[in-house]
Tab-separated table of C-alpha atoms and ligand atoms in Angstrom:
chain	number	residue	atom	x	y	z
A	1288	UNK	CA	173.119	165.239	178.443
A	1289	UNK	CA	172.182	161.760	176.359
A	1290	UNK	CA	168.609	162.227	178.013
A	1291	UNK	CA	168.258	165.599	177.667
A	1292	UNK	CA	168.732	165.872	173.814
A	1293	UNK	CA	166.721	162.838	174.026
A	1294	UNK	CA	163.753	164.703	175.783
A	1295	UNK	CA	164.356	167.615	173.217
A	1296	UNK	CA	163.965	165.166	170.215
A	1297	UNK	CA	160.667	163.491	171.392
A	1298	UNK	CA	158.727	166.666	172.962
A	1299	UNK	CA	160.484	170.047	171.204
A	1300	UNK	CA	160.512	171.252	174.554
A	1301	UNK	CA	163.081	172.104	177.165
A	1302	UNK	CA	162.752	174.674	180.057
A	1303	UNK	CA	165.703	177.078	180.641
A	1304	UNK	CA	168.150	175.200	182.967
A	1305	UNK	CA	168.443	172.280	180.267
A	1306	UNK	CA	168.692	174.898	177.756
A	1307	UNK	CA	171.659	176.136	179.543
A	1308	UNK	CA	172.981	172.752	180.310
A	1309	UNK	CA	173.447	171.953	176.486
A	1310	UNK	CA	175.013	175.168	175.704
A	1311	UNK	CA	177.564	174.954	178.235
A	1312	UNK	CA	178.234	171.833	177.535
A	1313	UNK	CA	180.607	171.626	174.337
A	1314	UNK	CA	182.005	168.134	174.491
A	1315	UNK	CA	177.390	167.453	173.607
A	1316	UNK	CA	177.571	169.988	170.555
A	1317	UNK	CA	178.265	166.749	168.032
A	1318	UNK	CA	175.441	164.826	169.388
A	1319	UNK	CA	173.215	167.811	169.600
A	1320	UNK	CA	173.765	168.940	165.979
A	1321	UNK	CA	173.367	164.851	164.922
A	1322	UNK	CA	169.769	165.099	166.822
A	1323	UNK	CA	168.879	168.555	165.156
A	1324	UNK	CA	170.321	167.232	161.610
A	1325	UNK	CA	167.938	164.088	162.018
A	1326	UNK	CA	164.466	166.068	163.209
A	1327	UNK	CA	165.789	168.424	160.075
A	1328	UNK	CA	165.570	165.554	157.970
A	1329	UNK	CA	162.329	164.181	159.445
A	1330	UNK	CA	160.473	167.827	159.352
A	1331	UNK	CA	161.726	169.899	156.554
A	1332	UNK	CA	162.985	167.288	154.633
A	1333	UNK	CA	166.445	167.387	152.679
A	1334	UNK	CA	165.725	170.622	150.424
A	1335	UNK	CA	167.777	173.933	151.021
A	1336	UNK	CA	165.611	176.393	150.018
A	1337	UNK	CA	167.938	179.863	147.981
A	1338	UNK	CA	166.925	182.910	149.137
A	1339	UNK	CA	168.441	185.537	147.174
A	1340	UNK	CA	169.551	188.694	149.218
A	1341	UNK	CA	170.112	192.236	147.935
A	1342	UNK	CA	171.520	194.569	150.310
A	1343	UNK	CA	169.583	197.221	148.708
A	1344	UNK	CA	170.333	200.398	151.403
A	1345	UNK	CA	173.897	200.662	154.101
A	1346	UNK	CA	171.950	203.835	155.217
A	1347	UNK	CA	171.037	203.631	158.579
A	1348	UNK	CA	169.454	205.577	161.422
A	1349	UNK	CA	170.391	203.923	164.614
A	1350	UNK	CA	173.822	203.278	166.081
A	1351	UNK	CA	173.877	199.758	167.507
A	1352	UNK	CA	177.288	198.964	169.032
A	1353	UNK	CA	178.078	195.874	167.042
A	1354	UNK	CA	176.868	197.240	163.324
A	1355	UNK	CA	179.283	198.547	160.853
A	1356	UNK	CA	176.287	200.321	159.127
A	1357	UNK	CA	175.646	202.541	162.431
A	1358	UNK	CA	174.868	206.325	162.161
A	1359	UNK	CA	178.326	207.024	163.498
A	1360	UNK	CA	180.465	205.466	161.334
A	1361	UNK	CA	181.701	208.126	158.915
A	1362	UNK	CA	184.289	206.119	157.227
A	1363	UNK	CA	181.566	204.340	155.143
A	1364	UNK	CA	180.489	205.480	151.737
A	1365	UNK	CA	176.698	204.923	151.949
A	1366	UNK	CA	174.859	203.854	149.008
A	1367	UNK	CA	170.842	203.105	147.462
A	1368	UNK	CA	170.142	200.982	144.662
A	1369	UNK	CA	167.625	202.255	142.357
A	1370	UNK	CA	164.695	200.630	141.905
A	1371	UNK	CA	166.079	199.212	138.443
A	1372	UNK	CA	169.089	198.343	139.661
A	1373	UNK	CA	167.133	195.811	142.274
A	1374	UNK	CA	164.544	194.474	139.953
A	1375	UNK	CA	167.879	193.932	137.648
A	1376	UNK	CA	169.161	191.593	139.907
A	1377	UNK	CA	165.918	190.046	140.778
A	1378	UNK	CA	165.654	188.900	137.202
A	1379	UNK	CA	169.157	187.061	136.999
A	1380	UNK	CA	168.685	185.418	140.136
A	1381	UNK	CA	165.084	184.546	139.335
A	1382	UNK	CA	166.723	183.017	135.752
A	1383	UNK	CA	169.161	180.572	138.075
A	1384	UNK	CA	165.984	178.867	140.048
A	1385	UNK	CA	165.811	181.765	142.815
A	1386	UNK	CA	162.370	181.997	144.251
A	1387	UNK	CA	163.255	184.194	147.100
A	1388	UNK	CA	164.337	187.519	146.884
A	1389	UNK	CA	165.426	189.157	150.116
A	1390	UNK	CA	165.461	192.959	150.516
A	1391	UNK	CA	167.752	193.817	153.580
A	1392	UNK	CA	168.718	197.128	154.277
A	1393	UNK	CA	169.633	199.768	157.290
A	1394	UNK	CA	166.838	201.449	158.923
A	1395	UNK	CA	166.481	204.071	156.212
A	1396	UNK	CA	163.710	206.388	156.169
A	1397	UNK	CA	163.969	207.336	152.474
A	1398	UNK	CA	162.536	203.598	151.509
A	1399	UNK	CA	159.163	204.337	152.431
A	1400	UNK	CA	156.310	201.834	151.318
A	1401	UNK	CA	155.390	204.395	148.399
A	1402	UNK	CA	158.423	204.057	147.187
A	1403	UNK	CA	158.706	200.641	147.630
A	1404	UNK	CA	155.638	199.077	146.332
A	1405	UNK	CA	156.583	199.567	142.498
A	1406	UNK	CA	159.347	197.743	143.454
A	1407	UNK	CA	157.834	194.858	145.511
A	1408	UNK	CA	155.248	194.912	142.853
A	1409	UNK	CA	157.440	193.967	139.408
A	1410	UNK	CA	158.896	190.953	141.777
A	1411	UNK	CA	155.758	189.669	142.706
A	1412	UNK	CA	154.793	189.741	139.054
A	1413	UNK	CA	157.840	187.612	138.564
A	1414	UNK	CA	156.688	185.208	140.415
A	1415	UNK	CA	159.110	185.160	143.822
A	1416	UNK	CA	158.218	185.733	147.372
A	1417	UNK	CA	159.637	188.776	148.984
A	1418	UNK	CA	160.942	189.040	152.136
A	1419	UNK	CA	162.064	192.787	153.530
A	1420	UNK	CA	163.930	193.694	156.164
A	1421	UNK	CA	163.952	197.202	156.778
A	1422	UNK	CA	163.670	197.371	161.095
A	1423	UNK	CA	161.502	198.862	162.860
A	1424	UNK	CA	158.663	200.844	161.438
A	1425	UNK	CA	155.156	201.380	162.514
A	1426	UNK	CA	152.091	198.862	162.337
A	1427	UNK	CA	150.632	201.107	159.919
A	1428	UNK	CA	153.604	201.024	157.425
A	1429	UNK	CA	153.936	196.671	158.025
A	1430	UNK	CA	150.261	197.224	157.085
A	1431	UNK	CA	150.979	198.807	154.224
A	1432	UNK	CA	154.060	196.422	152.869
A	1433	UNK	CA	151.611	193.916	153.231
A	1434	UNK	CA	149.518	194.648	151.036
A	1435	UNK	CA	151.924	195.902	149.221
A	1436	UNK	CA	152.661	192.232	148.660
A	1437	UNK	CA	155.413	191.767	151.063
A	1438	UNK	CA	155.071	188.258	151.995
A	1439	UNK	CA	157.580	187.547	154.952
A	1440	UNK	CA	159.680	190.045	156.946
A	1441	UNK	CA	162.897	189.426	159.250
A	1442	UNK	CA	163.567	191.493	162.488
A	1443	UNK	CA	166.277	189.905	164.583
A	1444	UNK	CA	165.578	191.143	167.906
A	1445	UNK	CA	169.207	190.482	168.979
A	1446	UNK	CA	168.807	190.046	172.606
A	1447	UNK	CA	165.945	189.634	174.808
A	1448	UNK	CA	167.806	190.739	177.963
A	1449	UNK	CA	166.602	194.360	178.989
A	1450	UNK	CA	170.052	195.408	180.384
A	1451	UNK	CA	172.090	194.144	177.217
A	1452	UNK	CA	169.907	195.726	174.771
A	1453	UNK	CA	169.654	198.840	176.296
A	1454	UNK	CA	173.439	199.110	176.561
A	1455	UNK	CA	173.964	198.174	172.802
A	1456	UNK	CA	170.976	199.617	171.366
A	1457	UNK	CA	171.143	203.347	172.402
A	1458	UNK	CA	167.658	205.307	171.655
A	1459	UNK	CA	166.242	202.032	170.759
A	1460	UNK	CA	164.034	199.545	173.083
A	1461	UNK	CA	163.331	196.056	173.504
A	1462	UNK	CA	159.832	197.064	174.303
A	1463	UNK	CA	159.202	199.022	170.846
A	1464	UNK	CA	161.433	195.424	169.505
A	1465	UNK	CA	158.698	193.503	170.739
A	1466	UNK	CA	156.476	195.635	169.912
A	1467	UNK	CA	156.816	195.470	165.964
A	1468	UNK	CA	157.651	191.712	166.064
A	1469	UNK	CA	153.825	191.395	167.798
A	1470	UNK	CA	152.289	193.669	164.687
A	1471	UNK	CA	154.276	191.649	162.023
A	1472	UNK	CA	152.734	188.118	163.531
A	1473	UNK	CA	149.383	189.856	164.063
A	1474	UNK	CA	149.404	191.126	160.411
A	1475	UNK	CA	150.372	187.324	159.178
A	1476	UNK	CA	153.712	188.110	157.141
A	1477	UNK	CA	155.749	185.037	157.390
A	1478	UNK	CA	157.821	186.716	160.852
A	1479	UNK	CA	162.034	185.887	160.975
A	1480	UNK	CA	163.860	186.940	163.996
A	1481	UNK	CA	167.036	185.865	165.867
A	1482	UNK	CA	169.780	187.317	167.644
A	1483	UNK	CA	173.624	187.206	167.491
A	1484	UNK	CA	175.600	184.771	169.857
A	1485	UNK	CA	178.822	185.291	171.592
A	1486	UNK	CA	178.005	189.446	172.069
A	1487	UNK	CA	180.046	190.646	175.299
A	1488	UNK	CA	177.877	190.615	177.987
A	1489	UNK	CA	175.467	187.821	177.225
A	1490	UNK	CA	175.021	185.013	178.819
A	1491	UNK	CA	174.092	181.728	178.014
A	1492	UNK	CA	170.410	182.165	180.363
A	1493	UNK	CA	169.954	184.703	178.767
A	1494	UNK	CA	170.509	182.728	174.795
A	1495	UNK	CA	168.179	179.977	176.413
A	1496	UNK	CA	165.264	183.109	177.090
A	1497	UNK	CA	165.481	184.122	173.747
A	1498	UNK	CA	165.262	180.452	172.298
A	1499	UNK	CA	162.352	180.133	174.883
A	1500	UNK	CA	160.976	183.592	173.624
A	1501	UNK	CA	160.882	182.677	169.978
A	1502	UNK	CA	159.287	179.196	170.550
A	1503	UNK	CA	156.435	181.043	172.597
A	1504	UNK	CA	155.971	183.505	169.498
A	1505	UNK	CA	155.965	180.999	167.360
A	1506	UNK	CA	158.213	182.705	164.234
A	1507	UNK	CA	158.517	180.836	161.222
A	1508	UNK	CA	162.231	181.579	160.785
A	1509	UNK	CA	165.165	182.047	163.389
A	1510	UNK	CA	168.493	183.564	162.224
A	1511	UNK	CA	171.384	182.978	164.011
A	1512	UNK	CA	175.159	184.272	163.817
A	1513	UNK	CA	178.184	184.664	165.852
A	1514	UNK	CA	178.697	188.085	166.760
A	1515	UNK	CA	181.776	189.221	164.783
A	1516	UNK	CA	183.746	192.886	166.087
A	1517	UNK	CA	183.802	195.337	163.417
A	1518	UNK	CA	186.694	198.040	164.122
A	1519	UNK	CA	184.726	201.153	163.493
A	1520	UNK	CA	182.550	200.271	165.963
A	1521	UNK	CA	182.660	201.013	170.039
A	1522	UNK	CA	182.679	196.942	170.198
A	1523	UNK	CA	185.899	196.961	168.288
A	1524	UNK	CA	187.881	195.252	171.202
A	1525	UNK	CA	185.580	192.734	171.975
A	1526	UNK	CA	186.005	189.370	171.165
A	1527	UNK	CA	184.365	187.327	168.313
A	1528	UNK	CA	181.194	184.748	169.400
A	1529	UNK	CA	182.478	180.896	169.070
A	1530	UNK	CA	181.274	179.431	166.409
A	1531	UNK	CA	180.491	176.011	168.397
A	1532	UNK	CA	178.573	178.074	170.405
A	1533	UNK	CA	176.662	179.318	167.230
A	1534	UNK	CA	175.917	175.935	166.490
A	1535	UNK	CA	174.746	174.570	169.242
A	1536	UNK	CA	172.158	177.358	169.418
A	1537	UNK	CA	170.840	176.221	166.003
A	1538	UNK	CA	170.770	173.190	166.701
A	1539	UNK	CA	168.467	173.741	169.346
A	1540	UNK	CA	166.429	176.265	167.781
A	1541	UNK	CA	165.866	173.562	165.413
A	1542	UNK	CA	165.141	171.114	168.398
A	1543	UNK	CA	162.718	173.309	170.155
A	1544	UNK	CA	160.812	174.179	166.895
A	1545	UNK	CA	160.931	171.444	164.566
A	1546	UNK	CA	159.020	172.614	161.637
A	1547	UNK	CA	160.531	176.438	160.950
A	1548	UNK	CA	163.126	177.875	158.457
A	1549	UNK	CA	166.218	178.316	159.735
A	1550	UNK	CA	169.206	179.996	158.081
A	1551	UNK	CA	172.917	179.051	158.262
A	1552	UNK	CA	173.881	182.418	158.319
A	1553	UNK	CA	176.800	184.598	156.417
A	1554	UNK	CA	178.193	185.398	159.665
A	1555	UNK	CA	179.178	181.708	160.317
A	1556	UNK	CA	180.862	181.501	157.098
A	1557	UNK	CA	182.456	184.764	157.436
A	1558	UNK	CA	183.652	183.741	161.236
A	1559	UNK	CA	184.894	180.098	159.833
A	1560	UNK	CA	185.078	178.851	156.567
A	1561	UNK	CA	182.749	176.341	156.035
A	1562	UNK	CA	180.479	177.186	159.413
A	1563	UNK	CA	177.632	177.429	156.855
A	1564	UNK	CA	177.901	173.955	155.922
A	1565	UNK	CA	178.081	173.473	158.823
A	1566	UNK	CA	175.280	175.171	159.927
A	1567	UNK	CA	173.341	172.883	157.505
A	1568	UNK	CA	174.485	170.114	159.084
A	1569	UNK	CA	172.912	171.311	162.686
A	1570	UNK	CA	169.405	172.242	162.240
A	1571	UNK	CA	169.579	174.875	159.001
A	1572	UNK	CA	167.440	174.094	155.899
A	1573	UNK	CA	168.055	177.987	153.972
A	1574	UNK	CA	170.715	179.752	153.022
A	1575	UNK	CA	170.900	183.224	151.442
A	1576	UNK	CA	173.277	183.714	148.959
A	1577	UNK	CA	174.421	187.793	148.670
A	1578	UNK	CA	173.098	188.591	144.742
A	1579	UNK	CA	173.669	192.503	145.518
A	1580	UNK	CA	175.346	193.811	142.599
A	1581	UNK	CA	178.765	195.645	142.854
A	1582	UNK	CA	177.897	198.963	143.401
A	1583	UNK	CA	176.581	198.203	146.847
A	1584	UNK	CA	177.909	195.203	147.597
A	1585	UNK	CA	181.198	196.394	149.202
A	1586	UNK	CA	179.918	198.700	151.365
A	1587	UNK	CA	177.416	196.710	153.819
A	1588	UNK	CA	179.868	195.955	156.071
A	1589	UNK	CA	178.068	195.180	159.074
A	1590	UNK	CA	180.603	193.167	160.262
A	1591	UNK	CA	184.601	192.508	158.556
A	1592	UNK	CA	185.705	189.686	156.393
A	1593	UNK	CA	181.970	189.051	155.517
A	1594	UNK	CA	181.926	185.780	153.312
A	1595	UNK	CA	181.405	186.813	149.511
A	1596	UNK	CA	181.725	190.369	149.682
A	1597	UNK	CA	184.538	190.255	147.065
A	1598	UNK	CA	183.396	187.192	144.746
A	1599	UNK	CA	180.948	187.749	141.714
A	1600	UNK	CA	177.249	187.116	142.675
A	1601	UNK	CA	176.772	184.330	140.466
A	1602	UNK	CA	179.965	182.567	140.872
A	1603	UNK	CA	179.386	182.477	144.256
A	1604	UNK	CA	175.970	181.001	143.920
A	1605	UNK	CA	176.975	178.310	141.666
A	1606	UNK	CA	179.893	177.269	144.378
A	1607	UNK	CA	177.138	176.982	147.020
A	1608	UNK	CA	175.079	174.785	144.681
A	1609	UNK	CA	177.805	172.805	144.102
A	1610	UNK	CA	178.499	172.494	147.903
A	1611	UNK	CA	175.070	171.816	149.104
A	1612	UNK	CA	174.794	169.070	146.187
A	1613	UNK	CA	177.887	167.364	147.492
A	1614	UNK	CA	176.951	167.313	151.054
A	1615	UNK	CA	173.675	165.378	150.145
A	1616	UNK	CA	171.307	167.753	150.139
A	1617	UNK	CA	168.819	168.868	147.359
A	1618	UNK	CA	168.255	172.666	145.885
A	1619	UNK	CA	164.321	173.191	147.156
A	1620	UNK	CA	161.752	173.354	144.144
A	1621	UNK	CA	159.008	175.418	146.116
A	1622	UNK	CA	159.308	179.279	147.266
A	1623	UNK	CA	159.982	177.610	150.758
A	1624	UNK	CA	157.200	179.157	152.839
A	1625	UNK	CA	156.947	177.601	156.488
A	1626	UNK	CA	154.461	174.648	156.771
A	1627	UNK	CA	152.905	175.219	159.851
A	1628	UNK	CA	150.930	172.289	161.476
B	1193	LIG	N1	178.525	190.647	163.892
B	1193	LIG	C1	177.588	189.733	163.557
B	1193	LIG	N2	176.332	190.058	163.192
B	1193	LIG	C2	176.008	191.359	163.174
B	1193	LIG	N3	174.852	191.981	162.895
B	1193	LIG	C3	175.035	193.311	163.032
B	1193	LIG	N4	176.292	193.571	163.414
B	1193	LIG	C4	176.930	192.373	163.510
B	1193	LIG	C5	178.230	191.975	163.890
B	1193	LIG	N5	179.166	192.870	164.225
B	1193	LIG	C6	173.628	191.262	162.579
B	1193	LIG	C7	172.464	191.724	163.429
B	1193	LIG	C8	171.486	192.259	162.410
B	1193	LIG	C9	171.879	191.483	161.187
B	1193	LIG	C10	171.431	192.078	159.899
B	1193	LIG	O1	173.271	191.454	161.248
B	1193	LIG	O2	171.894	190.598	164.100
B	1193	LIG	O3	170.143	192.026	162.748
B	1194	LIG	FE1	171.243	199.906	161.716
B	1194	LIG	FE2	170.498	197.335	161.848
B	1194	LIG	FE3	173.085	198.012	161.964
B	1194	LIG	FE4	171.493	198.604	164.022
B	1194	LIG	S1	172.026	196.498	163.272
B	1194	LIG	S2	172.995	200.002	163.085
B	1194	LIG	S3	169.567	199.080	162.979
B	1194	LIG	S4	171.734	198.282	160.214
């Protein structure tokens, strides 16, 4: 295993049986998240870049097994910010050093790029990046959130196995996945995707094709979290992804593509306190701290127990300042764009 994460180090490349050897192998998840820590240092340096995320929609279209947000689940009250309400919270997280703002929602057809572009607009005029992600939509619409201004957008495309998507994403394809993840690369927005680990019925060949299927994309960010059962959901039984396991796919994310942005994610905080520390600590260099205000906040419940659903936004953020000061790192000047090269 010593040579392998050795090989990873020097070339950023690995074909899928090594890939599969390291995850397997949990006794190597210390030395692999030590190797992805040091090519994190030596790449992307020590700053964390804050991206500020506003859950701006819970209305959603689809019904993915694993999502709390799905179509069928009546029990949630479903919510939209207005457009004040988002370029509110913009400001105040623009006023504590945020130059990210992150608009996340369900796949909701009312948010149209007409109606969005005021919106994307006033932020750009502020000065911060904006990322969206809003799923699937047609080239024609990424077209026009680019020039909207939209500068990066984030489409996890959860699993690249044809059989396991299929069964979890009813009415939805991996094809059509793929398809939108080519137009937002072709269309130059700064691309995110990523999948969810630990999801019953994947297996770890088919986590090293998706590692092998971002690298040969070449995204600029990779998300990933530990799938987490949400009890209004048909996945409700199922048991919760390992965090180790999390990890160790991070850290080789970070090991097969040295130079991207890479998130510790909510979901590892929300599986384990302090997995996004963690996180940091194998690979990650962003983390997005949840600025949606109250009236929304609550109620994206894509998964239970998520990490600082009930704390106040800015609180929150000043605790993970705090944190990623103490563990040696530095808050990132720069809006944190991917330096490709
Ligand atoms: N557990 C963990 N992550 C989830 N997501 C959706 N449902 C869950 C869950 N139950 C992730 C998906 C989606 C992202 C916004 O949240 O990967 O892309
Ligand atoms: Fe909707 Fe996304 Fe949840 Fe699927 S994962 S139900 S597309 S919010």
């Amino acid at each position: 295993m010593e040579d392998l994460i050795k090989k990873a180090v020097q070339t950023a490349s690995l074909d899928e049986r090594e890939i599969v050897a390291l995850l397997s192998d949990a006794s190597c998840g210390d030395a692999l998240r030590a190797a992805a820590d040091g090519v994190r240092a030596s790449t992307v340096g020590p700053g964390v870049h804050l991206r500020g995320l506003i859950e701006f929609t819970n209305v959603c279209r689809h019904n993915c097994a694993y999502c709390g947000l799905r179509l069928g689940n009546k029990d949630l009250k479903r919510y939209r910010l207005s457009a004040e309400t988002i370029i509110r919270a913009a400001e105040t997280a623009a006023e504590r050093g945020i130059k990210t703002i992150v608009l996340q929602g369900g796949e909701d057809m009312f948010f149209t790029p007409a109606r969005l572009a005021p919106i994307i607009d006033k932020l750009k005029s502020m000065g911060l990046a904006v990322t969206l992600g809003l799923g699937e939509l047609s080239r024609n619409d990424y077209r026009a959130l680019k020039e909207a201004g939209v500068d990066r957008y984030l489409l996890r495309i959860e699993t690249t196995d044809p059989a396991l998507y299929s069964q979890l994403n009813p009415g939805m394809s991996l094809e059509s996945r793929m398809r939108c993840l080519d137009d937002l690369n072709e269309l130059d927005f700064e691309t995110g995707s990523g999948i969810m680990t630990g999801l019953p019925g994947q297996s770890l060949r088919s986590i090293a094709r998706d590692l092998l299927y971002f690298k040969r994309l070449d995204f600029d960010m990779i998300g990933i979290g530990p799938f987490i059962p949400h009890p209004c959901t048909p996945l409700r039984g199922a048991a919760a992804g390992d965090l180790g396991l999390a990890l160790r796919v991070t850290a080789l994310a970070r090991l097969l593509m040295p130079g991207i942005n890479i998130p510790a994610t909510t979901a590892m905080e929300s599986l384990s306190p302090g997995g996004r520390m963690m996180a940091l600590s194998s690979g990650a260099n962003v983390v997005m701290p949840n600025i949606t205000p109250s009236e929304g906040r609550p109620f994206y419940e894509i998964y239970p127990g998520k990490a600082g659903s009930s704390d106040d936004p800015l609180e929150y953020l000043d605790t993970l300042i705090a944190d990623i000061r103490n563990s040696g790192r530095t808050i990132s000047e720069g809006i944190g764009s991917r330096r490709k090269g």
